[in-house]
């Protein structure tokens, strides 16, 4: 936040990945934060979408998260952070609490993550905005993560389920062949992996129902699709920016059809 020239510059999260490491001191190894909260909000408004922000609980404190909500939602002029923002409030409803907290987002066990979720969502000021918290869900078919989180949450208090708006399952069907070059068998192999999404939803939904019998908690499946190997990117520093084909479009269509059903 704040003037671009005064924002902190940090090492890119992916700087130690094989691709960026080969580029030595390339600018892509660093994050200048030029596209920050305000720029993202402007983009969201331009495309007519609703913002969905996620707290980095691996490195952010609960107080910093509160300050971010304050920055986004407090009426202009009422708090210090609203004055720094300098615009009408963004009224952000959807807040992810962590991202892939079972792995790169903290290497938590589900019981540990449930504690962090409780801490980060305790008495967060809403400023009249109905905050919708979305905890970091499982990696694909990791049913133990779903069971462990909900069990730990309701063990503390069943009422804590009211803080959970959605459950963020992540599932990538991977790749078969290459992003552009693949044969017929590889084409259908990847489609077969994509439709596994339906069974994953059923399996996790059943476990969620053991603790949330009225199924008030929704699914918020916010990462999905193919994940191709490097090789077709426009430039070496375009991480994960592989060329898409009609196969990827069919995967998207199949997955969206599963969601709508």
mmCIF file with all atom_site columns, C-alpha atoms in Angstrom, residues 28-177:
data_model
loop_
_atom_site.group_PDB
_atom_site.id
_atom_site.type_symbol
_atom_site.label_atom_id
_atom_site.label_alt_id
_atom_site.label_comp_id
_atom_site.label_asym_id
_atom_site.label_entity_id
_atom_site.label_seq_id
_atom_site.pdbx_PDB_ins_code
_atom_site.Cartn_x
_atom_site.Cartn_y
_atom_site.Cartn_z
_atom_site.occupancy
_atom_site.B_iso_or_equiv
_atom_site.pdbx_formal_charge
_atom_site.auth_seq_id
_atom_site.auth_comp_id
_atom_site.auth_asym_id
_atom_site.auth_atom_id
_atom_site.pdbx_PDB_model_num
ATOM 1   C CA . UNK A 1 28  ? 11.951  -11.418 -11.806 1.00 0.00 ? 28  UNK A CA 1
ATOM 2   C CA . UNK A 1 29  ? 13.829  -12.621 -8.723  1.00 0.00 ? 29  UNK A CA 1
ATOM 3   C CA . UNK A 1 30  ? 12.476  -9.624  -6.820  1.00 0.00 ? 30  UNK A CA 1
ATOM 4   C CA . UNK A 1 31  ? 8.986   -8.384  -6.003  1.00 0.00 ? 31  UNK A CA 1
ATOM 5   C CA . UNK A 1 32  ? 8.693   -4.568  -6.162  1.00 0.00 ? 32  UNK A CA 1
ATOM 6   C CA . UNK A 1 33  ? 5.049   -4.597  -4.995  1.00 0.00 ? 33  UNK A CA 1
ATOM 7   C CA . UNK A 1 34  ? 4.115   -2.151  -7.737  1.00 0.00 ? 34  UNK A CA 1
ATOM 8   C CA . UNK A 1 35  ? 0.837   -4.001  -8.225  1.00 0.00 ? 35  UNK A CA 1
ATOM 9   C CA . UNK A 1 36  ? -0.531  -3.728  -4.709  1.00 0.00 ? 36  UNK A CA 1
ATOM 10  C CA . UNK A 1 37  ? -3.882  -3.619  -2.971  1.00 0.00 ? 37  UNK A CA 1
ATOM 11  C CA . UNK A 1 38  ? -5.093  -0.427  -4.654  1.00 0.00 ? 38  UNK A CA 1
ATOM 12  C CA . UNK A 1 39  ? -4.065  -1.570  -8.126  1.00 0.00 ? 39  UNK A CA 1
ATOM 13  C CA . UNK A 1 40  ? -5.759  -4.933  -7.610  1.00 0.00 ? 40  UNK A CA 1
ATOM 14  C CA . UNK A 1 41  ? -8.949  -3.235  -6.439  1.00 0.00 ? 41  UNK A CA 1
ATOM 15  C CA . UNK A 1 42  ? -8.926  -0.999  -9.489  1.00 0.00 ? 42  UNK A CA 1
ATOM 16  C CA . UNK A 1 43  ? -8.569  -4.055  -11.716 1.00 0.00 ? 43  UNK A CA 1
ATOM 17  C CA . UNK A 1 44  ? -11.434 -5.822  -9.922  1.00 0.00 ? 44  UNK A CA 1
ATOM 18  C CA . UNK A 1 45  ? -13.678 -2.802  -10.412 1.00 0.00 ? 45  UNK A CA 1
ATOM 19  C CA . UNK A 1 46  ? -12.767 -2.546  -14.092 1.00 0.00 ? 46  UNK A CA 1
ATOM 20  C CA . UNK A 1 47  ? -13.717 -6.165  -14.808 1.00 0.00 ? 47  UNK A CA 1
ATOM 21  C CA . UNK A 1 48  ? -16.845 -6.094  -12.640 1.00 0.00 ? 48  UNK A CA 1
ATOM 22  C CA . UNK A 1 49  ? -15.732 -8.778  -10.173 1.00 0.00 ? 49  UNK A CA 1
ATOM 23  C CA . UNK A 1 50  ? -15.643 -9.066  -6.396  1.00 0.00 ? 50  UNK A CA 1
ATOM 24  C CA . UNK A 1 51  ? -12.258 -9.042  -4.636  1.00 0.00 ? 51  UNK A CA 1
ATOM 25  C CA . UNK A 1 52  ? -10.939 -12.086 -2.800  1.00 0.00 ? 52  UNK A CA 1
ATOM 26  C CA . UNK A 1 53  ? -7.817  -11.446 -0.730  1.00 0.00 ? 53  UNK A CA 1
ATOM 27  C CA . UNK A 1 54  ? -5.772  -13.960 1.259   1.00 0.00 ? 54  UNK A CA 1
ATOM 28  C CA . UNK A 1 55  ? -3.702  -13.437 4.390   1.00 0.00 ? 55  UNK A CA 1
ATOM 29  C CA . UNK A 1 56  ? -0.214  -14.913 4.281   1.00 0.00 ? 56  UNK A CA 1
ATOM 30  C CA . UNK A 1 57  ? -0.268  -16.533 7.712   1.00 0.00 ? 57  UNK A CA 1
ATOM 31  C CA . UNK A 1 58  ? 3.204   -17.977 7.078   1.00 0.00 ? 58  UNK A CA 1
ATOM 32  C CA . UNK A 1 59  ? 4.663   -14.493 7.491   1.00 0.00 ? 59  UNK A CA 1
ATOM 33  C CA . UNK A 1 60  ? 1.844   -12.134 8.520   1.00 0.00 ? 60  UNK A CA 1
ATOM 34  C CA . UNK A 1 61  ? 0.692   -11.477 12.076  1.00 0.00 ? 61  UNK A CA 1
ATOM 35  C CA . UNK A 1 62  ? -2.937  -11.373 13.152  1.00 0.00 ? 62  UNK A CA 1
ATOM 36  C CA . UNK A 1 63  ? -2.531  -7.661  13.868  1.00 0.00 ? 63  UNK A CA 1
ATOM 37  C CA . UNK A 1 64  ? -1.277  -7.029  10.334  1.00 0.00 ? 64  UNK A CA 1
ATOM 38  C CA . UNK A 1 65  ? -4.292  -8.903  9.006   1.00 0.00 ? 65  UNK A CA 1
ATOM 39  C CA . UNK A 1 66  ? -6.594  -6.704  11.095  1.00 0.00 ? 66  UNK A CA 1
ATOM 40  C CA . UNK A 1 67  ? -4.810  -3.646  9.720   1.00 0.00 ? 67  UNK A CA 1
ATOM 41  C CA . UNK A 1 68  ? -5.313  -4.897  6.153   1.00 0.00 ? 68  UNK A CA 1
ATOM 42  C CA . UNK A 1 69  ? -9.047  -5.335  6.732   1.00 0.00 ? 69  UNK A CA 1
ATOM 43  C CA . UNK A 1 70  ? -9.065  -1.848  8.269   1.00 0.00 ? 70  UNK A CA 1
ATOM 44  C CA . UNK A 1 71  ? -7.212  -0.460  5.236   1.00 0.00 ? 71  UNK A CA 1
ATOM 45  C CA . UNK A 1 72  ? -9.697  -2.034  2.837   1.00 0.00 ? 72  UNK A CA 1
ATOM 46  C CA . UNK A 1 73  ? -12.992 -1.525  4.626   1.00 0.00 ? 73  UNK A CA 1
ATOM 47  C CA . UNK A 1 74  ? -12.919 1.325   7.160   1.00 0.00 ? 74  UNK A CA 1
ATOM 48  C CA . UNK A 1 75  ? -14.935 4.393   6.076   1.00 0.00 ? 75  UNK A CA 1
ATOM 49  C CA . UNK A 1 76  ? -12.663 7.117   4.739   1.00 0.00 ? 76  UNK A CA 1
ATOM 50  C CA . UNK A 1 77  ? -11.278 9.343   7.476   1.00 0.00 ? 77  UNK A CA 1
ATOM 51  C CA . UNK A 1 78  ? -12.355 7.168   10.410  1.00 0.00 ? 78  UNK A CA 1
ATOM 52  C CA . UNK A 1 79  ? -9.053  5.346   11.002  1.00 0.00 ? 79  UNK A CA 1
ATOM 53  C CA . UNK A 1 80  ? -5.385  5.923   10.274  1.00 0.00 ? 80  UNK A CA 1
ATOM 54  C CA . UNK A 1 81  ? -5.350  3.168   7.654   1.00 0.00 ? 81  UNK A CA 1
ATOM 55  C CA . UNK A 1 82  ? -8.408  4.583   5.894   1.00 0.00 ? 82  UNK A CA 1
ATOM 56  C CA . UNK A 1 83  ? -6.549  7.894   5.611   1.00 0.00 ? 83  UNK A CA 1
ATOM 57  C CA . UNK A 1 84  ? -3.546  6.105   4.104   1.00 0.00 ? 84  UNK A CA 1
ATOM 58  C CA . UNK A 1 85  ? -5.911  4.475   1.595   1.00 0.00 ? 85  UNK A CA 1
ATOM 59  C CA . UNK A 1 86  ? -7.303  7.886   0.661   1.00 0.00 ? 86  UNK A CA 1
ATOM 60  C CA . UNK A 1 87  ? -10.275 6.541   -1.295  1.00 0.00 ? 87  UNK A CA 1
ATOM 61  C CA . UNK A 1 88  ? -13.771 5.289   -0.459  1.00 0.00 ? 88  UNK A CA 1
ATOM 62  C CA . UNK A 1 89  ? -13.655 1.822   1.160   1.00 0.00 ? 89  UNK A CA 1
ATOM 63  C CA . UNK A 1 90  ? -13.208 -1.270  -0.992  1.00 0.00 ? 90  UNK A CA 1
ATOM 64  C CA . UNK A 1 91  ? -15.716 -3.284  1.091   1.00 0.00 ? 91  UNK A CA 1
ATOM 65  C CA . UNK A 1 92  ? -13.905 -6.598  0.718   1.00 0.00 ? 92  UNK A CA 1
ATOM 66  C CA . UNK A 1 93  ? -16.059 -9.520  1.875   1.00 0.00 ? 93  UNK A CA 1
ATOM 67  C CA . UNK A 1 94  ? -14.007 -12.576 0.908   1.00 0.00 ? 94  UNK A CA 1
ATOM 68  C CA . UNK A 1 95  ? -10.834 -13.259 2.890   1.00 0.00 ? 95  UNK A CA 1
ATOM 69  C CA . UNK A 1 96  ? -8.678  -16.348 2.586   1.00 0.00 ? 96  UNK A CA 1
ATOM 70  C CA . UNK A 1 97  ? -6.914  -17.272 5.811   1.00 0.00 ? 97  UNK A CA 1
ATOM 71  C CA . UNK A 1 98  ? -3.638  -18.641 4.525   1.00 0.00 ? 98  UNK A CA 1
ATOM 72  C CA . UNK A 1 99  ? -2.916  -20.450 1.290   1.00 0.00 ? 99  UNK A CA 1
ATOM 73  C CA . UNK A 1 100 ? -1.884  -24.088 0.984   1.00 0.00 ? 100 UNK A CA 1
ATOM 74  C CA . UNK A 1 101 ? -1.084  -24.075 4.681   1.00 0.00 ? 101 UNK A CA 1
ATOM 75  C CA . UNK A 1 102 ? -0.333  -27.806 4.495   1.00 0.00 ? 102 UNK A CA 1
ATOM 76  C CA . UNK A 1 103 ? 2.719   -26.991 2.339   1.00 0.00 ? 103 UNK A CA 1
ATOM 77  C CA . UNK A 1 104 ? 4.380   -23.779 1.186   1.00 0.00 ? 104 UNK A CA 1
ATOM 78  C CA . UNK A 1 105 ? 1.983   -21.747 3.329   1.00 0.00 ? 105 UNK A CA 1
ATOM 79  C CA . UNK A 1 106 ? 3.456   -22.889 6.641   1.00 0.00 ? 106 UNK A CA 1
ATOM 80  C CA . UNK A 1 107 ? 3.839   -26.694 6.669   1.00 0.00 ? 107 UNK A CA 1
ATOM 81  C CA . UNK A 1 108 ? 1.121   -26.916 9.317   1.00 0.00 ? 108 UNK A CA 1
ATOM 82  C CA . UNK A 1 109 ? -0.653  -29.985 10.545  1.00 0.00 ? 109 UNK A CA 1
ATOM 83  C CA . UNK A 1 110 ? -4.447  -29.547 10.281  1.00 0.00 ? 110 UNK A CA 1
ATOM 84  C CA . UNK A 1 111 ? -4.807  -29.201 14.046  1.00 0.00 ? 111 UNK A CA 1
ATOM 85  C CA . UNK A 1 112 ? -2.131  -26.498 14.116  1.00 0.00 ? 112 UNK A CA 1
ATOM 86  C CA . UNK A 1 113 ? -3.740  -24.678 11.233  1.00 0.00 ? 113 UNK A CA 1
ATOM 87  C CA . UNK A 1 114 ? -7.127  -24.711 12.989  1.00 0.00 ? 114 UNK A CA 1
ATOM 88  C CA . UNK A 1 115 ? -5.516  -22.785 15.860  1.00 0.00 ? 115 UNK A CA 1
ATOM 89  C CA . UNK A 1 116 ? -4.123  -20.195 13.436  1.00 0.00 ? 116 UNK A CA 1
ATOM 90  C CA . UNK A 1 117 ? -7.496  -19.871 11.724  1.00 0.00 ? 117 UNK A CA 1
ATOM 91  C CA . UNK A 1 118 ? -9.182  -19.194 15.056  1.00 0.00 ? 118 UNK A CA 1
ATOM 92  C CA . UNK A 1 119 ? -6.561  -16.626 16.002  1.00 0.00 ? 119 UNK A CA 1
ATOM 93  C CA . UNK A 1 120 ? -6.688  -14.726 12.714  1.00 0.00 ? 120 UNK A CA 1
ATOM 94  C CA . UNK A 1 121 ? -10.498 -14.609 12.587  1.00 0.00 ? 121 UNK A CA 1
ATOM 95  C CA . UNK A 1 122 ? -11.111 -13.652 16.207  1.00 0.00 ? 122 UNK A CA 1
ATOM 96  C CA . UNK A 1 123 ? -12.858 -10.286 16.586  1.00 0.00 ? 123 UNK A CA 1
ATOM 97  C CA . UNK A 1 124 ? -11.846 -8.911  13.206  1.00 0.00 ? 124 UNK A CA 1
ATOM 98  C CA . UNK A 1 125 ? -13.547 -5.520  12.680  1.00 0.00 ? 125 UNK A CA 1
ATOM 99  C CA . UNK A 1 126 ? -16.107 -5.704  9.900   1.00 0.00 ? 126 UNK A CA 1
ATOM 100 C CA . UNK A 1 127 ? -16.879 -1.990  9.431   1.00 0.00 ? 127 UNK A CA 1
ATOM 101 C CA . UNK A 1 128 ? -20.368 -2.993  8.352   1.00 0.00 ? 128 UNK A CA 1
ATOM 102 C CA . UNK A 1 129 ? -19.084 -5.460  5.744   1.00 0.00 ? 129 UNK A CA 1
ATOM 103 C CA . UNK A 1 130 ? -20.141 -9.124  6.170   1.00 0.00 ? 130 UNK A CA 1
ATOM 104 C CA . UNK A 1 131 ? -16.720 -10.781 6.260   1.00 0.00 ? 131 UNK A CA 1
ATOM 105 C CA . UNK A 1 132 ? -16.571 -14.236 4.696   1.00 0.00 ? 132 UNK A CA 1
ATOM 106 C CA . UNK A 1 133 ? -13.556 -16.221 5.880   1.00 0.00 ? 133 UNK A CA 1
ATOM 107 C CA . UNK A 1 134 ? -12.220 -19.034 3.705   1.00 0.00 ? 134 UNK A CA 1
ATOM 108 C CA . UNK A 1 135 ? -9.716  -21.382 5.366   1.00 0.00 ? 135 UNK A CA 1
ATOM 109 C CA . UNK A 1 136 ? -7.027  -23.145 3.348   1.00 0.00 ? 136 UNK A CA 1
ATOM 110 C CA . UNK A 1 137 ? -8.502  -26.482 2.366   1.00 0.00 ? 137 UNK A CA 1
ATOM 111 C CA . UNK A 1 138 ? -6.851  -29.740 1.313   1.00 0.00 ? 138 UNK A CA 1
ATOM 112 C CA . UNK A 1 139 ? -4.408  -30.673 -1.384  1.00 0.00 ? 139 UNK A CA 1
ATOM 113 C CA . UNK A 1 140 ? -6.518  -32.811 -3.696  1.00 0.00 ? 140 UNK A CA 1
ATOM 114 C CA . UNK A 1 141 ? -7.569  -36.022 -1.983  1.00 0.00 ? 141 UNK A CA 1
ATOM 115 C CA . UNK A 1 142 ? -6.039  -35.329 1.438   1.00 0.00 ? 142 UNK A CA 1
ATOM 116 C CA . UNK A 1 143 ? -9.112  -36.249 3.476   1.00 0.00 ? 143 UNK A CA 1
ATOM 117 C CA . UNK A 1 144 ? -7.089  -36.170 6.692   1.00 0.00 ? 144 UNK A CA 1
ATOM 118 C CA . UNK A 1 145 ? -6.595  -32.416 6.278   1.00 0.00 ? 145 UNK A CA 1
ATOM 119 C CA . UNK A 1 146 ? -10.334 -31.801 6.025   1.00 0.00 ? 146 UNK A CA 1
ATOM 120 C CA . UNK A 1 147 ? -11.174 -34.088 8.926   1.00 0.00 ? 147 UNK A CA 1
ATOM 121 C CA . UNK A 1 148 ? -8.352  -32.780 11.115  1.00 0.00 ? 148 UNK A CA 1
ATOM 122 C CA . UNK A 1 149 ? -9.262  -29.123 10.603  1.00 0.00 ? 149 UNK A CA 1
ATOM 123 C CA . UNK A 1 150 ? -12.989 -29.441 11.238  1.00 0.00 ? 150 UNK A CA 1
ATOM 124 C CA . UNK A 1 151 ? -12.516 -31.812 14.152  1.00 0.00 ? 151 UNK A CA 1
ATOM 125 C CA . UNK A 1 152 ? -10.090 -29.423 15.851  1.00 0.00 ? 152 UNK A CA 1
ATOM 126 C CA . UNK A 1 153 ? -12.357 -26.454 15.185  1.00 0.00 ? 153 UNK A CA 1
ATOM 127 C CA . UNK A 1 154 ? -15.537 -27.942 16.642  1.00 0.00 ? 154 UNK A CA 1
ATOM 128 C CA . UNK A 1 155 ? -13.601 -29.468 19.552  1.00 0.00 ? 155 UNK A CA 1
ATOM 129 C CA . UNK A 1 156 ? -12.910 -25.918 20.692  1.00 0.00 ? 156 UNK A CA 1
ATOM 130 C CA . UNK A 1 157 ? -16.505 -24.848 20.026  1.00 0.00 ? 157 UNK A CA 1
ATOM 131 C CA . UNK A 1 158 ? -19.117 -25.951 17.452  1.00 0.00 ? 158 UNK A CA 1
ATOM 132 C CA . UNK A 1 159 ? -20.052 -22.288 17.134  1.00 0.00 ? 159 UNK A CA 1
ATOM 133 C CA . UNK A 1 160 ? -16.721 -21.609 15.432  1.00 0.00 ? 160 UNK A CA 1
ATOM 134 C CA . UNK A 1 161 ? -18.166 -23.150 12.275  1.00 0.00 ? 161 UNK A CA 1
ATOM 135 C CA . UNK A 1 162 ? -20.036 -19.874 11.835  1.00 0.00 ? 162 UNK A CA 1
ATOM 136 C CA . UNK A 1 163 ? -16.707 -18.231 11.021  1.00 0.00 ? 163 UNK A CA 1
ATOM 137 C CA . UNK A 1 164 ? -16.133 -20.549 8.061   1.00 0.00 ? 164 UNK A CA 1
ATOM 138 C CA . UNK A 1 165 ? -17.821 -19.350 4.878   1.00 0.00 ? 165 UNK A CA 1
ATOM 139 C CA . UNK A 1 166 ? -16.095 -21.685 2.432   1.00 0.00 ? 166 UNK A CA 1
ATOM 140 C CA . UNK A 1 167 ? -13.511 -24.470 2.240   1.00 0.00 ? 167 UNK A CA 1
ATOM 141 C CA . UNK A 1 168 ? -10.742 -23.884 -0.317  1.00 0.00 ? 168 UNK A CA 1
ATOM 142 C CA . UNK A 1 169 ? -9.958  -27.197 -1.988  1.00 0.00 ? 169 UNK A CA 1
ATOM 143 C CA . UNK A 1 170 ? -7.026  -27.153 -4.428  1.00 0.00 ? 170 UNK A CA 1
ATOM 144 C CA . UNK A 1 171 ? -6.709  -29.738 -7.178  1.00 0.00 ? 171 UNK A CA 1
ATOM 145 C CA . UNK A 1 172 ? -4.542  -29.687 -10.291 1.00 0.00 ? 172 UNK A CA 1
ATOM 146 C CA . UNK A 1 173 ? -4.921  -32.541 -12.737 1.00 0.00 ? 173 UNK A CA 1
ATOM 147 C CA . UNK A 1 174 ? -1.285  -32.147 -13.781 1.00 0.00 ? 174 UNK A CA 1
ATOM 148 C CA . UNK A 1 175 ? -0.229  -32.883 -17.333 1.00 0.00 ? 175 UNK A CA 1
ATOM 149 C CA . UNK A 1 176 ? 0.118   -35.721 -19.819 1.00 0.00 ? 176 UNK A CA 1
ATOM 150 C CA . UNK A 1 177 ? 2.624   -35.320 -22.589 1.00 0.00 ? 177 UNK A CA 1
#
